[in-house]
PDB file of C-alpha atoms in Angstrom:
ATOM      1  CA  ASP A   1     111.442 116.290 107.577  1.00 96.00           C
ATOM      2  CA  ILE A   2     113.127 113.564 109.011  1.00 98.00           C
ATOM      3  CA  GLN A   3     115.937 112.169 107.130  1.00 98.00           C
ATOM      4  CA  MET A   4     116.486 108.618 106.982  1.00 98.00           C
ATOM      5  CA  THR A   5     120.011 107.375 106.181  1.00 98.00           C
ATOM      6  CA  GLN A   6     120.468 103.894 105.086  1.00 98.00           C
ATOM      7  CA  SER A   7     123.630 102.017 104.910  1.00 97.00           C
ATOM      8  CA  PRO A   8     125.156 100.197 103.190  1.00 97.00           C
ATOM      9  CA  ALA A   9     123.889 101.178  99.780  1.00 97.00           C
ATOM     10  CA  SER A  10     125.106  97.777  98.538  1.00 97.00           C
ATOM     11  CA  LEU A  11     125.827  94.524  99.651  1.00 96.00           C
ATOM     12  CA  SER A  12     126.987  91.155  98.442  1.00 97.00           C
ATOM     13  CA  ALA A  13     126.879  88.275 100.418  1.00 97.00           C
ATOM     14  CA  SER A  14     126.850  84.185 100.345  1.00 97.00           C
ATOM     15  CA  LEU A  15     123.712  81.816 100.264  1.00 97.00           C
ATOM     16  CA  GLY A  16     123.265  81.052 104.198  1.00 97.00           C
ATOM     17  CA  GLU A  17     125.247  83.936 105.509  1.00 97.00           C
ATOM     18  CA  THR A  18     123.629  86.613 107.627  1.00 98.00           C
ATOM     19  CA  VAL A  19     123.461  89.929 106.577  1.00 98.00           C
ATOM     20  CA  THR A  20     122.105  93.318 108.665  1.00 98.00           C
ATOM     21  CA  ILE A  21     121.061  96.634 106.627  1.00 98.00           C
ATOM     22  CA  GLU A  22     120.909  99.719 109.089  1.00 98.00           C
ATOM     23  CA  CYS A  23     118.917 103.120 109.129  1.00 98.00           C
ATOM     24  CA  ARG A  24     119.746 106.154 111.205  1.00 98.00           C
ATOM     25  CA  ALA A  25     116.915 108.844 111.574  1.00 98.00           C
ATOM     26  CA  SER A  26     117.858 112.221 111.685  1.00 98.00           C
ATOM     27  CA  GLU A  27     115.886 112.281 115.212  1.00 98.00           C
ATOM     28  CA  ASP A  28     113.879 109.700 117.448  1.00 98.00           C
ATOM     29  CA  ILE A  29     111.247 108.118 115.622  1.00 98.00           C
ATOM     30  CA  TYR A  30     110.087 106.120 118.622  1.00 98.00           C
ATOM     31  CA  ASN A  31     109.892 102.851 116.283  1.00 98.00           C
ATOM     32  CA  GLY A  32     107.790 104.038 113.691  1.00 97.00           C
ATOM     33  CA  LEU A  33     109.831 102.217 111.128  1.00 98.00           C
ATOM     34  CA  ALA A  34     109.120  99.689 108.793  1.00 98.00           C
ATOM     35  CA  TRP A  35     111.598  97.591 106.203  1.00 98.00           C
ATOM     36  CA  TYR A  36     110.232  96.839 102.827  1.00 98.00           C
ATOM     37  CA  GLN A  37     111.969  94.356 100.187  1.00 98.00           C
ATOM     38  CA  GLN A  38     111.618  95.480  96.392  1.00 97.00           C
ATOM     39  CA  LYS A  39     112.461  92.823  93.500  1.00 95.00           C
ATOM     40  CA  PRO A  40     113.692  94.422  89.880  1.00 91.00           C
ATOM     41  CA  GLY A  41     110.642  95.614  88.474  1.00 90.00           C
ATOM     42  CA  LYS A  42     108.114  94.806  91.247  1.00 94.00           C
ATOM     43  CA  SER A  43     106.326  96.655  93.531  1.00 95.00           C
ATOM     44  CA  PRO A  44     107.592  96.593  97.440  1.00 96.00           C
ATOM     45  CA  GLN A  45     106.522  93.987  99.620  1.00 98.00           C
ATOM     46  CA  LEU A  46     105.964  94.969 103.492  1.00 98.00           C
ATOM     47  CA  LEU A  47     108.545  92.895 105.567  1.00 98.00           C
ATOM     48  CA  ILE A  48     108.708  94.481 109.130  1.00 98.00           C
ATOM     49  CA  TYR A  49     106.790  97.432 110.822  1.00 97.00           C
ATOM     50  CA  ASN A  50     106.716  98.805 114.193  1.00 97.00           C
ATOM     51  CA  ALA A  51     110.802  98.482 114.017  1.00 98.00           C
ATOM     52  CA  ASN A  52     110.383  94.622 115.219  1.00 98.00           C
ATOM     53  CA  SER A  53     107.114  93.438 113.972  1.00 97.00           C
ATOM     54  CA  LEU A  54     107.137  90.677 111.215  1.00 98.00           C
ATOM     55  CA  HIS A  55     104.111  91.052 108.957  1.00 97.00           C
ATOM     56  CA  THR A  56     101.993  88.027 108.047  1.00 95.00           C
ATOM     57  CA  GLY A  57     103.872  85.608 105.503  1.00 97.00           C
ATOM     58  CA  VAL A  58     107.517  87.052 106.017  1.00 98.00           C
ATOM     59  CA  PRO A  59     109.796  84.289 106.712  1.00 98.00           C
ATOM     60  CA  SER A  60     111.126  84.287 110.078  1.00 98.00           C
ATOM     61  CA  ARG A  61     114.629  84.653 108.693  1.00 98.00           C
ATOM     62  CA  PHE A  62     113.832  88.308 108.496  1.00 98.00           C
ATOM     63  CA  SER A  63     113.726  90.350 111.713  1.00 98.00           C
ATOM     64  CA  GLY A  64     114.323  93.715 112.951  1.00 98.00           C
ATOM     65  CA  SER A  65     115.673  95.871 115.813  1.00 98.00           C
ATOM     66  CA  GLY A  66     116.529  99.234 116.877  1.00 98.00           C
ATOM     67  CA  SER A  67     115.256 102.200 118.995  1.00 98.00           C
ATOM     68  CA  GLY A  68     115.773 105.883 119.045  1.00 98.00           C
ATOM     69  CA  THR A  69     117.359 107.058 116.004  1.00 98.00           C
ATOM     70  CA  GLN A  70     119.313 103.429 114.905  1.00 98.00           C
ATOM     71  CA  TYR A  71     117.405 100.946 113.590  1.00 98.00           C
ATOM     72  CA  SER A  72     118.655  97.401 111.576  1.00 98.00           C
ATOM     73  CA  LEU A  73     117.283  94.507 109.463  1.00 98.00           C
ATOM     74  CA  LYS A  74     118.792  91.414 109.818  1.00 98.00           C
ATOM     75  CA  ILE A  75     118.459  88.244 107.214  1.00 98.00           C
ATOM     76  CA  ASN A  76     119.517  85.155 108.659  1.00 98.00           C
ATOM     77  CA  SER A  77     120.461  82.132 106.309  1.00 97.00           C
ATOM     78  CA  LEU A  78     120.392  84.120 103.376  1.00 98.00           C
ATOM     79  CA  GLN A  79     118.516  82.465 100.526  1.00 97.00           C
ATOM     80  CA  SER A  80     118.906  83.393  96.576  1.00 97.00           C
ATOM     81  CA  GLU A  81     115.094  84.813  96.575  1.00 97.00           C
ATOM     82  CA  ASP A  82     116.245  87.384  98.876  1.00 97.00           C
ATOM     83  CA  VAL A  83     118.315  89.106  96.310  1.00 97.00           C
ATOM     84  CA  ALA A  84     116.655  92.404  95.946  1.00 97.00           C
ATOM     85  CA  SER A  85     116.491  96.107  97.231  1.00 97.00           C
ATOM     86  CA  TYR A  86     115.972  96.999 100.900  1.00 98.00           C
ATOM     87  CA  PHE A  87     114.382 100.282 102.363  1.00 97.00           C
ATOM     88  CA  CYS A  88     113.497 102.042 105.663  1.00 98.00           C
ATOM     89  CA  GLN A  89     110.303 103.987 106.167  1.00 98.00           C
ATOM     90  CA  GLN A  90     109.542 106.349 108.935  1.00 98.00           C
ATOM     91  CA  TYR A  91     106.020 106.901 109.708  1.00 97.00           C
ATOM     92  CA  TYR A  92     106.470 108.554 113.133  1.00 97.00           C
ATOM     93  CA  ASP A  93     106.103 111.876 111.757  1.00 96.00           C
ATOM     94  CA  TYR A  94     104.402 113.498 108.497  1.00 94.00           C
ATOM     95  CA  PRO A  95     105.794 113.549 105.639  1.00 96.00           C
ATOM     96  CA  ASP A  96     106.735 109.581 105.936  1.00 97.00           C
ATOM     97  CA  THR A  97     110.362 109.490 104.702  1.00 98.00           C
ATOM     98  CA  PHE A  98     112.105 106.632 102.974  1.00 98.00           C
ATOM     99  CA  GLY A  99     115.797 105.561 103.366  1.00 98.00           C
ATOM    100  CA  ALA A 100     117.603 105.317  99.936  1.00 96.00           C
ATOM    101  CA  GLY A 101     117.967 101.502  99.778  1.00 97.00           C
ATOM    102  CA  THR A 102     120.430  98.887  99.940  1.00 98.00           C
ATOM    103  CA  LYS A 103     120.901  96.623  96.726  1.00 97.00           C
ATOM    104  CA  LEU A 104     121.496  92.932  97.975  1.00 98.00           C
ATOM    105  CA  GLU A 105     123.099  90.528  96.121  1.00 97.00           C
ATOM    106  CA  LEU A 106     124.992  87.271  96.250  1.00 96.00           C
ATOM    107  CA  LYS A 107     128.436  86.703  95.935  1.00 94.00           C
TER     108      LYS A 107
ATOM    109  CA  GLU B   1      92.885  88.152  97.432  1.00 96.00           C
ATOM    110  CA  VAL B   2      93.789  91.694  98.206  1.00 97.00           C
ATOM    111  CA  GLN B   3      94.751  93.643  94.458  1.00 98.00           C
ATOM    112  CA  LEU B   4      95.527  96.942  93.352  1.00 98.00           C
ATOM    113  CA  GLN B   5      95.231  97.660  89.603  1.00 98.00           C
ATOM    114  CA  GLN B   6      96.747 100.705  88.560  1.00 98.00           C
ATOM    115  CA  SER B   7      96.097 102.116  84.945  1.00 97.00           C
ATOM    116  CA  GLY B   8      98.786 102.188  82.580  1.00 97.00           C
ATOM    117  CA  ALA B   9     101.976 103.856  81.230  1.00 98.00           C
ATOM    118  CA  GLU B  10     101.651 107.602  80.423  1.00 98.00           C
ATOM    119  CA  LEU B  11     103.590 109.548  78.130  1.00 98.00           C
ATOM    120  CA  VAL B  12     102.449 113.253  78.429  1.00 98.00           C
ATOM    121  CA  LYS B  13     103.500 116.842  77.338  1.00 98.00           C
ATOM    122  CA  PRO B  14     105.389 119.642  79.569  1.00 98.00           C
ATOM    123  CA  GLY B  15     102.691 121.380  81.120  1.00 98.00           C
ATOM    124  CA  ALA B  16      99.726 118.908  80.894  1.00 98.00           C
ATOM    125  CA  SER B  17      97.863 116.774  83.422  1.00 98.00           C
ATOM    126  CA  VAL B  18      97.504 113.058  84.047  1.00 98.00           C
ATOM    127  CA  LYS B  19      95.035 111.296  86.055  1.00 98.00           C
ATOM    128  CA  LEU B  20      96.179 107.476  87.616  1.00 98.00           C
ATOM    129  CA  SER B  21      93.664 105.588  88.774  1.00 98.00           C
ATOM    130  CA  CYS B  22      93.866 102.518  91.276  1.00 98.00           C
ATOM    131  CA  LYS B  23      91.095 100.044  91.229  1.00 98.00           C
ATOM    132  CA  THR B  24      90.832  97.484  94.319  1.00 98.00           C
ATOM    133  CA  SER B  25      89.322  94.473  95.153  1.00 98.00           C
ATOM    134  CA  GLY B  26      89.215  91.748  97.662  1.00 97.00           C
ATOM    135  CA  TYR B  27      88.918  94.041 100.695  1.00 97.00           C
ATOM    136  CA  THR B  28      86.502  96.728 101.943  1.00 97.00           C
ATOM    137  CA  PHE B  29      87.674  99.687 100.460  1.00 97.00           C
ATOM    138  CA  SER B  30      85.945 102.178 102.583  1.00 96.00           C
ATOM    139  CA  ASN B  31      87.494 100.988 105.605  1.00 95.00           C
ATOM    140  CA  TYR B  32      91.391 101.805 104.415  1.00 96.00           C
ATOM    141  CA  TYR B  33      93.314 104.226 103.689  1.00 97.00           C
ATOM    142  CA  MET B  34      95.398 104.517 100.695  1.00 98.00           C
ATOM    143  CA  SER B  35      98.693 106.097  99.771  1.00 98.00           C
ATOM    144  CA  TRP B  36     100.100 107.219  96.646  1.00 98.00           C
ATOM    145  CA  LEU B  37     104.124 107.247  96.476  1.00 98.00           C
ATOM    146  CA  LYS B  38     106.609 108.277  93.622  1.00 98.00           C
ATOM    147  CA  GLN B  39     109.884 106.436  92.781  1.00 96.00           C
ATOM    148  CA  MET B  40     112.324 108.034  90.615  1.00 95.00           C
ATOM    149  CA  PRO B  41     115.863 105.940  89.609  1.00 87.00           C
ATOM    150  CA  GLY B  42     118.367 106.294  92.029  1.00 84.00           C
ATOM    151  CA  GLN B  43     116.424 108.512  94.322  1.00 89.00           C
ATOM    152  CA  ASN B  44     114.456 107.777  97.796  1.00 92.00           C
ATOM    153  CA  ILE B  45     111.008 106.808  97.254  1.00 96.00           C
ATOM    154  CA  GLU B  46     108.476 109.409  98.287  1.00 98.00           C
ATOM    155  CA  TRP B  47     105.430 109.840 100.138  1.00 98.00           C
ATOM    156  CA  ILE B  48     102.800 112.003  98.289  1.00 98.00           C
ATOM    157  CA  GLY B  49      99.905 111.563 100.431  1.00 97.00           C
ATOM    158  CA  ASN B  50      96.996 109.465 101.272  1.00 97.00           C
ATOM    159  CA  ILE B  51      93.146 109.355 101.215  1.00 98.00           C
ATOM    160  CA  TYR B  52      90.668 107.646 103.427  1.00 97.00           C
ATOM    161  CA  GLY B  53      88.380 105.527 101.039  1.00 96.00           C
ATOM    162  CA  GLY B  54      85.189 106.047 103.897  1.00 93.00           C
ATOM    163  CA  ASN B  55      84.992 109.538 103.217  1.00 94.00           C
ATOM    164  CA  GLY B  56      87.780 111.163 100.836  1.00 93.00           C
ATOM    165  CA  GLY B  57      89.392 112.817 103.727  1.00 96.00           C
ATOM    166  CA  THR B  58      93.069 113.475 102.623  1.00 97.00           C
ATOM    167  CA  GLY B  59      96.638 114.639 104.030  1.00 96.00           C
ATOM    168  CA  TYR B  60      99.448 115.647 101.901  1.00 97.00           C
ATOM    169  CA  ASN B  61     103.165 115.844 101.735  1.00 97.00           C
ATOM    170  CA  GLN B  62     103.546 119.595 101.701  1.00 97.00           C
ATOM    171  CA  LYS B  63     105.933 119.188  98.966  1.00 97.00           C
ATOM    172  CA  PHE B  64     102.926 117.731  96.445  1.00 98.00           C
ATOM    173  CA  LYS B  65     100.131 120.340  97.573  1.00 97.00           C
ATOM    174  CA  GLY B  66      99.538 121.697  94.463  1.00 95.00           C
ATOM    175  CA  LYS B  67     100.925 119.052  92.162  1.00 98.00           C
ATOM    176  CA  ALA B  68      98.726 116.184  93.059  1.00 98.00           C
ATOM    177  CA  THR B  69      95.111 115.683  93.909  1.00 98.00           C
ATOM    178  CA  LEU B  70      93.893 112.633  95.497  1.00 98.00           C
ATOM    179  CA  THR B  71      90.195 111.366  95.146  1.00 98.00           C
ATOM    180  CA  VAL B  72      88.182 108.207  95.395  1.00 98.00           C
ATOM    181  CA  ASP B  73      84.822 106.908  93.945  1.00 97.00           C
ATOM    182  CA  LYS B  74      83.486 104.251  96.670  1.00 96.00           C
ATOM    183  CA  SER B  75      81.036 102.827  94.111  1.00 96.00           C
ATOM    184  CA  SER B  76      84.067 101.236  91.881  1.00 97.00           C
ATOM    185  CA  SER B  77      86.352 100.944  94.694  1.00 98.00           C
ATOM    186  CA  THR B  78      88.981 103.128  92.950  1.00 98.00           C
ATOM    187  CA  ALA B  79      91.689 105.711  94.110  1.00 98.00           C
ATOM    188  CA  TYR B  80      92.776 108.462  91.702  1.00 98.00           C
ATOM    189  CA  MET B  81      95.641 110.782  91.275  1.00 98.00           C
ATOM    190  CA  ASP B  82      95.620 113.922  89.237  1.00 98.00           C
ATOM    191  CA  LEU B  83      99.076 115.386  88.629  1.00 98.00           C
ATOM    192  CA  SER B  84      98.820 118.710  87.076  1.00 98.00           C
ATOM    193  CA  SER B  85     101.409 121.293  85.265  1.00 98.00           C
ATOM    194  CA  LEU B  86     103.526 118.550  84.507  1.00 98.00           C
ATOM    195  CA  THR B  87     107.640 118.980  84.023  1.00 97.00           C
ATOM    196  CA  SER B  88     110.527 116.341  83.445  1.00 96.00           C
ATOM    197  CA  GLU B  89     110.737 116.156  87.330  1.00 96.00           C
ATOM    198  CA  ASP B  90     107.607 114.552  87.722  1.00 98.00           C
ATOM    199  CA  SER B  91     108.724 111.574  85.221  1.00 97.00           C
ATOM    200  CA  ALA B  92     108.621 108.592  87.847  1.00 97.00           C
ATOM    201  CA  VAL B  93     106.718 105.552  88.448  1.00 97.00           C
ATOM    202  CA  TYR B  94     103.746 105.962  91.052  1.00 98.00           C
ATOM    203  CA  PHE B  95     102.347 103.809  92.966  1.00 98.00           C
ATOM    204  CA  CYS B  96      98.929 103.256  95.128  1.00 98.00           C
ATOM    205  CA  ALA B  97      99.440 101.410  98.387  1.00 98.00           C
ATOM    206  CA  ARG B  98      97.011 100.580 100.849  1.00 98.00           C
ATOM    207  CA  VAL B  99      97.784 101.355 104.622  1.00 96.00           C
ATOM    208  CA  TYR B 100      97.650  98.627 106.760  1.00 92.00           C
ATOM    209  CA  TYR B 101      94.854  97.993 109.277  1.00 90.00           C
ATOM    210  CA  ASP B 102      94.634  95.324 111.648  1.00 88.00           C
ATOM    211  CA  GLY B 103      91.168  95.890 112.872  1.00 89.00           C
ATOM    212  CA  THR B 104      91.766  98.003 115.315  1.00 91.00           C
ATOM    213  CA  TYR B 105      94.822 100.344 114.506  1.00 90.00           C
ATOM    214  CA  TYR B 106      95.956 101.859 111.125  1.00 88.00           C
ATOM    215  CA  TYR B 107      99.600 101.721 110.937  1.00 88.00           C
ATOM    216  CA  GLY B 108     101.404 104.098 108.579  1.00 91.00           C
ATOM    217  CA  VAL B 109     102.900 101.608 106.588  1.00 96.00           C
ATOM    218  CA  MET B 110     102.011  99.870 103.240  1.00 97.00           C
ATOM    219  CA  ASP B 111     100.807  96.401 103.256  1.00 97.00           C
ATOM    220  CA  ALA B 112      99.532  95.781  99.552  1.00 98.00           C
ATOM    221  CA  TRP B 113     100.744  97.732  96.467  1.00 98.00           C
ATOM    222  CA  GLY B 114      99.713  98.486  93.093  1.00 98.00           C
ATOM    223  CA  GLN B 115     102.056  97.562  90.262  1.00 98.00           C
ATOM    224  CA  GLY B 116     102.961 101.087  89.586  1.00 97.00           C
ATOM    225  CA  ALA B 117     102.261 103.249  86.952  1.00 98.00           C
ATOM    226  CA  SER B 118     105.274 104.855  84.647  1.00 97.00           C
ATOM    227  CA  VAL B 119     104.798 108.408  83.711  1.00 98.00           C
ATOM    228  CA  THR B 120     107.133 109.971  81.461  1.00 98.00           C
ATOM    229  CA  VAL B 121     106.964 114.093  80.430  1.00 98.00           C
ATOM    230  CA  SER B 122     108.456 115.353  77.502  1.00 97.00           C
ATOM    231  CA  SER B 123     107.568 116.772  74.475  1.00 95.00           C
TER     232      SER B 123
END
């Protein structure tokens, strides 16, 4: 199985700040990478797919980039409603595998 | 509005089985795949498998073969997951989630999720 290593595990940032979360795959996943947001007690919500495609309805302050084995999620101008956990998913190869998640808090 | 409504929390004894349901509305069930996922506190989400609403065709994570069985009832637009021979390692929250389809391509990502169903295995 492809291993997804996500960093950092936790992150504290101020309102208006830009934050970046990264995922590294154990092999090339050819942009088969998605990002999700999960708030406590809630279901995950799709943010980004195909490494850099913004899902319908997702605010444009979220963006994804990367290629090969290295991918990142950037949140511009952090808002209070962005406090959540974020995790990546590779779907290039079966079985789909997920990163361990990044917990984003307000400083 | 797309909705996936999962069945409630389950408390089951070791060795028993449980059947979780995921009733859908707001879209054409038979045109989409449904994935099932496992989330345990402090651990990575695991993809269990998926099933096509049109014909019940399935794909499983090798790790969950023999543990999980996915089925659908097209008449009620409902997906089901049977979990068998339960142990404490099966205690988790289980999600059903629709696989994203833009009308042309199926992407291996999930664009709508159920609320999750907690399964606790305890004697």
